[in-house]
Amino acid sequence: MRWSKSCIPTFKEDPSEAEIPSHKLMLRSGLIRKLTSGVYTFLPMGYRTVRKIEKIVREEMNAIGCQEVLMPILHPTEIYEESGRLETFGPELFKLKDSRDRTFALGPTHEEVITMIARDDMRSYRSLPQCLYQILSKFRDEIRPRYGVIRAREFIMKDAYSFHVDDESLDETYRKMEGAYRRIIERCGLEYCIVEADSGYIGGEESHEFMVLAGNGESTILSSTCGYAVNQEQAVAKEDPDRRVGENSGDPYIELSTPGMATIDEVSGFLKVEPYALVKTLLYRTGEKTAALLIPGDREINDIKLVNASGDPDIRFLTPDEIVKATGAPVGFSGPVGLPEEIEIIADPLIEAYESMIVGANKKDAHLKGVVQGRDFRIDRYEDLVWAKEGDLCPKCGEPLGMSRGVEVGHIFKLGDKYSASMDATFIDEKGEMHPFIMGCYGFGISRMAAAAIEQHHDDDGIVWPASITPMDLLILPVNVNNEEVLETAFRLERELEERGIDVLVDDRDQSPGVKFKDADLTGIPLRVTIGRKLKEGKVELFHRATREIEEIPVEKVLDVILEKIER
């Protein structure tokens, strides 16, 4: 493959739109080009990496007995109504209408489609278990596409779905899929961890994410030395069980003047107390009801947990006018004491550690000190509401949790009968009785994996591809293409390597050496043969991109050396 005849458009400067290394380098090195927000074309070099990842994924899926299928991208929205997910997806579901005014969706996932296949074609327990998978473009109308192909509106994904007679059979496939995902990521040459995760709109009883570790990853991981790891979205905030906040002296609470002090920082600074001595009262509207959420002053509401706790994806914070109407006070002075009976009070379990607390007085420029739960106000129920953070305690070993970042590349779910029950997908058991399928689903981001690899493997000069997913195995760089001997040596080596199945790129452009070496580092091909002035001595240079090591090798031995270094 010759660079001069290939579509590998590189440029020097970082694009202004790119925020993280993988996005910058994928654009600069000519792997992708943006069509519109969240939609990218994979150019030849980028697509070569995608195909290599697909190949590894297919091999591992086939090895555990999965069967490849290809399902439609265009879905009638009736199937989402049948499963109950039409509202759950919300605005992320791409919708369009055909010439007959029927509404369709561009497939974000294929649980409904595959469940219909099982309903029609897997009628007996004798045909189970089965696992079907596909590699296909998916579509989600991300509100804020970002990070290039990591958070895109169109992306390439492997999705698999398994069908079982019982939970024991599902557990077996779940473990096999976990093992396959481990092997895929390891074969791609990446470091990763597995974390407990929220199931989101996919649903189900249990799920785990596979995170490629990367300093700029969009996901935050909390983990302990015992091996426990969890996505911060899912993590439960746990503090020292013996910790107590405030002191219950038995005296009534007192009102304090806090003029103009509406934020936690302002109030804690004014009263000279730590932020955690205060309790926030946050007012939300869910349906026709108002709820007051109580959390420690040094914590923040986790919106994912909020939706899970309320069961309402449309739950929202009250407007300033609504807060005044509900409490009689402006924003920043709400508290649980004296709230109307119809307002449900929900507290995070961390509130149980408060013997007394400082809260808003439901009165402008005033707070209450020495408030005691149970005595001065009721708590209707406890729900996990807040973001966990570094230093919280591990639920397994009790040691403090550390924080790291990663890119989610895989997610596996135990769905149970979530879809089969709602869509009346059943099989007949050995007694002739009907039961809903027990299901699992397993997603793996193909295009996202390419970006994750770059996030983990890059330096100041460009990409450093792992050998298994590099677009090309070797770059041959003739320094002066106007030198007949140099160019002839480059082309001869190209032919000999390609005959042995090696992917070779020859930079035959009539460019300055500086430009060619910069582009070579930028594109990150693992091995580079430089043919230049050393050729007069019968030698070439073999450059290792990862270590920047340079070897001088006799021309007659270079083929054998390269074949030895490139594993097949």
Short mmCIF file of N, CA and C in Angstrom, two decimals, residues 482-559:
data_model
loop_
_atom_site.label_atom_id
_atom_site.label_comp_id
_atom_site.label_asym_id
_atom_site.label_seq_id
_atom_site.Cartn_x
_atom_site.Cartn_y
_atom_site.Cartn_z
N ASN A 482 13.59 10.23 -4.54
CA ASN A 482 14.23 10.51 -5.82
C ASN A 482 15.52 9.72 -6.01
N ASN A 483 15.90 8.98 -4.97
CA ASN A 483 17.07 8.09 -5.05
C ASN A 483 16.57 6.73 -5.51
N GLU A 484 16.99 6.31 -6.69
CA GLU A 484 16.47 5.08 -7.29
C GLU A 484 16.76 3.86 -6.43
N GLU A 485 17.95 3.76 -5.86
CA GLU A 485 18.29 2.60 -5.03
C GLU A 485 17.43 2.55 -3.77
N VAL A 486 17.23 3.69 -3.16
CA VAL A 486 16.40 3.77 -1.94
C VAL A 486 14.99 3.31 -2.24
N LEU A 487 14.40 3.84 -3.31
CA LEU A 487 13.02 3.50 -3.64
C LEU A 487 12.89 2.05 -4.06
N GLU A 488 13.83 1.54 -4.82
CA GLU A 488 13.79 0.15 -5.25
C GLU A 488 13.87 -0.79 -4.05
N THR A 489 14.73 -0.46 -3.08
CA THR A 489 14.84 -1.28 -1.87
C THR A 489 13.52 -1.28 -1.10
N ALA A 490 12.88 -0.12 -1.01
CA ALA A 490 11.60 -0.01 -0.31
C ALA A 490 10.53 -0.87 -0.97
N PHE A 491 10.43 -0.81 -2.28
CA PHE A 491 9.39 -1.55 -2.99
C PHE A 491 9.67 -3.06 -2.95
N ARG A 492 10.94 -3.45 -3.02
CA ARG A 492 11.26 -4.88 -2.94
C ARG A 492 10.87 -5.45 -1.57
N LEU A 493 11.20 -4.69 -0.51
CA LEU A 493 10.84 -5.15 0.83
C LEU A 493 9.32 -5.20 1.00
N GLU A 494 8.63 -4.23 0.41
CA GLU A 494 7.16 -4.23 0.45
C GLU A 494 6.61 -5.51 -0.16
N ARG A 495 7.07 -5.88 -1.34
CA ARG A 495 6.56 -7.07 -2.01
C ARG A 495 6.81 -8.32 -1.19
N GLU A 496 8.02 -8.45 -0.66
CA GLU A 496 8.39 -9.66 0.09
C GLU A 496 7.56 -9.80 1.36
N LEU A 497 7.29 -8.68 2.03
CA LEU A 497 6.49 -8.74 3.25
C LEU A 497 5.02 -9.01 2.95
N GLU A 498 4.48 -8.37 1.93
CA GLU A 498 3.07 -8.59 1.60
C GLU A 498 2.82 -10.02 1.16
N GLU A 499 3.80 -10.64 0.50
CA GLU A 499 3.68 -12.04 0.12
C GLU A 499 3.56 -12.94 1.34
N ARG A 500 4.05 -12.47 2.46
CA ARG A 500 3.99 -13.24 3.72
C ARG A 500 2.88 -12.78 4.64
N GLY A 501 1.96 -12.02 4.10
CA GLY A 501 0.77 -11.62 4.85
C GLY A 501 0.94 -10.45 5.78
N ILE A 502 1.99 -9.67 5.62
CA ILE A 502 2.22 -8.51 6.47
C ILE A 502 1.58 -7.28 5.83
N ASP A 503 0.87 -6.48 6.64
CA ASP A 503 0.26 -5.25 6.16
C ASP A 503 1.32 -4.14 6.14
N VAL A 504 1.65 -3.66 4.95
CA VAL A 504 2.76 -2.72 4.79
C VAL A 504 2.27 -1.42 4.16
N LEU A 505 2.73 -0.31 4.72
CA LEU A 505 2.49 0.99 4.13
C LEU A 505 3.84 1.60 3.75
N VAL A 506 4.01 2.02 2.50
CA VAL A 506 5.24 2.66 2.04
C VAL A 506 4.97 4.15 1.88
N ASP A 507 5.73 4.97 2.61
CA ASP A 507 5.56 6.41 2.48
C ASP A 507 6.41 6.89 1.29
N ASP A 508 5.82 6.78 0.10
CA ASP A 508 6.52 7.13 -1.13
C ASP A 508 6.26 8.57 -1.55
N ARG A 509 5.76 9.40 -0.64
CA ARG A 509 5.50 10.80 -0.96
C ARG A 509 6.82 11.56 -1.14
N ASP A 510 6.82 12.49 -2.06
CA ASP A 510 7.98 13.35 -2.26
C ASP A 510 7.85 14.55 -1.32
N GLN A 511 8.05 14.24 -0.03
CA GLN A 511 7.96 15.24 1.04
C GLN A 511 9.29 15.30 1.77
N SER A 512 9.44 16.35 2.58
CA SER A 512 10.67 16.47 3.35
C SER A 512 10.71 15.37 4.41
N PRO A 513 11.93 14.94 4.81
CA PRO A 513 12.04 13.92 5.86
C PRO A 513 11.31 14.32 7.14
N GLY A 514 11.35 15.62 7.50
CA GLY A 514 10.69 16.06 8.73
C GLY A 514 9.20 15.79 8.71
N VAL A 515 8.55 16.10 7.58
CA VAL A 515 7.11 15.86 7.45
C VAL A 515 6.81 14.37 7.55
N LYS A 516 7.60 13.55 6.89
CA LYS A 516 7.33 12.11 6.87
C LYS A 516 7.54 11.47 8.24
N PHE A 517 8.60 11.90 8.94
CA PHE A 517 8.83 11.35 10.28
C PHE A 517 7.73 11.80 11.25
N LYS A 518 7.28 13.04 11.14
CA LYS A 518 6.19 13.53 12.00
C LYS A 518 4.92 12.72 11.76
N ASP A 519 4.59 12.50 10.49
CA ASP A 519 3.40 11.72 10.16
C ASP A 519 3.54 10.27 10.61
N ALA A 520 4.75 9.74 10.53
CA ALA A 520 4.99 8.36 10.98
C ALA A 520 4.70 8.23 12.47
N ASP A 521 5.19 9.17 13.26
CA ASP A 521 4.91 9.15 14.70
C ASP A 521 3.43 9.37 14.97
N LEU A 522 2.82 10.27 14.24
CA LEU A 522 1.41 10.59 14.43
C LEU A 522 0.52 9.39 14.21
N THR A 523 0.76 8.65 13.12
CA THR A 523 -0.11 7.51 12.78
C THR A 523 0.16 6.29 13.64
N GLY A 524 1.33 6.21 14.27
CA GLY A 524 1.56 5.24 15.32
C GLY A 524 1.76 3.80 14.91
N ILE A 525 2.13 3.53 13.67
CA ILE A 525 2.38 2.15 13.24
C ILE A 525 3.54 1.58 14.06
N PRO A 526 3.39 0.37 14.60
CA PRO A 526 4.35 -0.14 15.60
C PRO A 526 5.79 -0.22 15.13
N LEU A 527 6.03 -0.61 13.87
CA LEU A 527 7.39 -0.77 13.36
C LEU A 527 7.60 0.11 12.13
N ARG A 528 8.80 0.70 12.04
CA ARG A 528 9.11 1.53 10.90
C ARG A 528 10.52 1.20 10.39
N VAL A 529 10.61 0.91 9.11
CA VAL A 529 11.91 0.71 8.48
C VAL A 529 12.27 2.00 7.74
N THR A 530 13.36 2.62 8.17
CA THR A 530 13.83 3.84 7.52
C THR A 530 14.97 3.49 6.57
N ILE A 531 14.77 3.85 5.30
CA ILE A 531 15.79 3.59 4.27
C ILE A 531 16.36 4.93 3.85
N GLY A 532 17.61 5.17 4.26
CA GLY A 532 18.22 6.46 3.99
C GLY A 532 19.70 6.33 3.69
N ARG A 533 20.48 7.23 4.28
CA ARG A 533 21.91 7.27 3.93
C ARG A 533 22.66 6.03 4.41
N LYS A 534 22.14 5.30 5.39
CA LYS A 534 22.80 4.07 5.87
C LYS A 534 22.79 2.97 4.81
N LEU A 535 21.94 3.15 3.77
CA LEU A 535 21.85 2.13 2.73
C LEU A 535 23.20 1.96 2.00
N LYS A 536 23.98 3.04 1.97
CA LYS A 536 25.30 2.94 1.35
C LYS A 536 26.19 1.95 2.08
N GLU A 537 25.91 1.75 3.38
CA GLU A 537 26.66 0.79 4.19
C GLU A 537 25.95 -0.56 4.22
N GLY A 538 24.88 -0.69 3.43
CA GLY A 538 24.13 -1.95 3.39
C GLY A 538 23.23 -2.14 4.60
N LYS A 539 22.79 -1.02 5.23
CA LYS A 539 21.97 -1.11 6.44
C LYS A 539 20.73 -0.24 6.33
N VAL A 540 19.72 -0.64 7.09
CA VAL A 540 18.51 0.17 7.28
C VAL A 540 18.25 0.28 8.77
N GLU A 541 17.36 1.19 9.14
CA GLU A 541 17.03 1.37 10.56
C GLU A 541 15.63 0.82 10.85
N LEU A 542 15.52 0.04 11.90
CA LEU A 542 14.22 -0.47 12.35
C LEU A 542 13.85 0.28 13.63
N PHE A 543 12.75 1.04 13.56
CA PHE A 543 12.31 1.90 14.67
C PHE A 543 11.10 1.27 15.34
N HIS A 544 11.14 1.17 16.68
CA HIS A 544 10.02 0.64 17.45
C HIS A 544 9.24 1.82 18.04
N ARG A 545 8.01 2.00 17.58
CA ARG A 545 7.22 3.19 17.97
C ARG A 545 6.98 3.24 19.47
N ALA A 546 6.72 2.11 20.12
CA ALA A 546 6.37 2.11 21.54
C ALA A 546 7.55 2.50 22.42
N THR A 547 8.73 2.01 22.10
CA THR A 547 9.92 2.24 22.94
C THR A 547 10.86 3.28 22.36
N ARG A 548 10.66 3.64 21.10
CA ARG A 548 11.53 4.55 20.35
C ARG A 548 12.94 3.99 20.19
N GLU A 549 13.06 2.69 20.33
CA GLU A 549 14.34 2.02 20.13
C GLU A 549 14.64 1.93 18.63
N ILE A 550 15.91 2.13 18.25
CA ILE A 550 16.33 2.05 16.86
C ILE A 550 17.39 0.96 16.72
N GLU A 551 17.16 0.06 15.77
CA GLU A 551 18.13 -0.99 15.47
C GLU A 551 18.68 -0.78 14.05
N GLU A 552 19.98 -0.91 13.89
CA GLU A 552 20.57 -0.92 12.56
C GLU A 552 20.68 -2.38 12.10
N ILE A 553 20.10 -2.67 10.95
CA ILE A 553 20.00 -4.05 10.48
C ILE A 553 20.52 -4.14 9.05
N PRO A 554 21.34 -5.12 8.74
CA PRO A 554 21.78 -5.33 7.35
C PRO A 554 20.57 -5.56 6.45
N VAL A 555 20.61 -5.01 5.27
CA VAL A 555 19.48 -5.11 4.34
C VAL A 555 19.09 -6.56 4.10
N GLU A 556 20.06 -7.44 3.96
CA GLU A 556 19.75 -8.84 3.64
C GLU A 556 19.07 -9.57 4.79
N LYS A 557 19.13 -9.00 6.01
CA LYS A 557 18.53 -9.68 7.16
C LYS A 557 17.22 -9.03 7.62
N VAL A 558 16.89 -7.87 7.06
CA VAL A 558 15.76 -7.11 7.58
C VAL A 558 14.45 -7.88 7.47
N LEU A 559 14.26 -8.64 6.38
CA LEU A 559 13.02 -9.40 6.21
C LEU A 559 12.83 -10.39 7.35
#
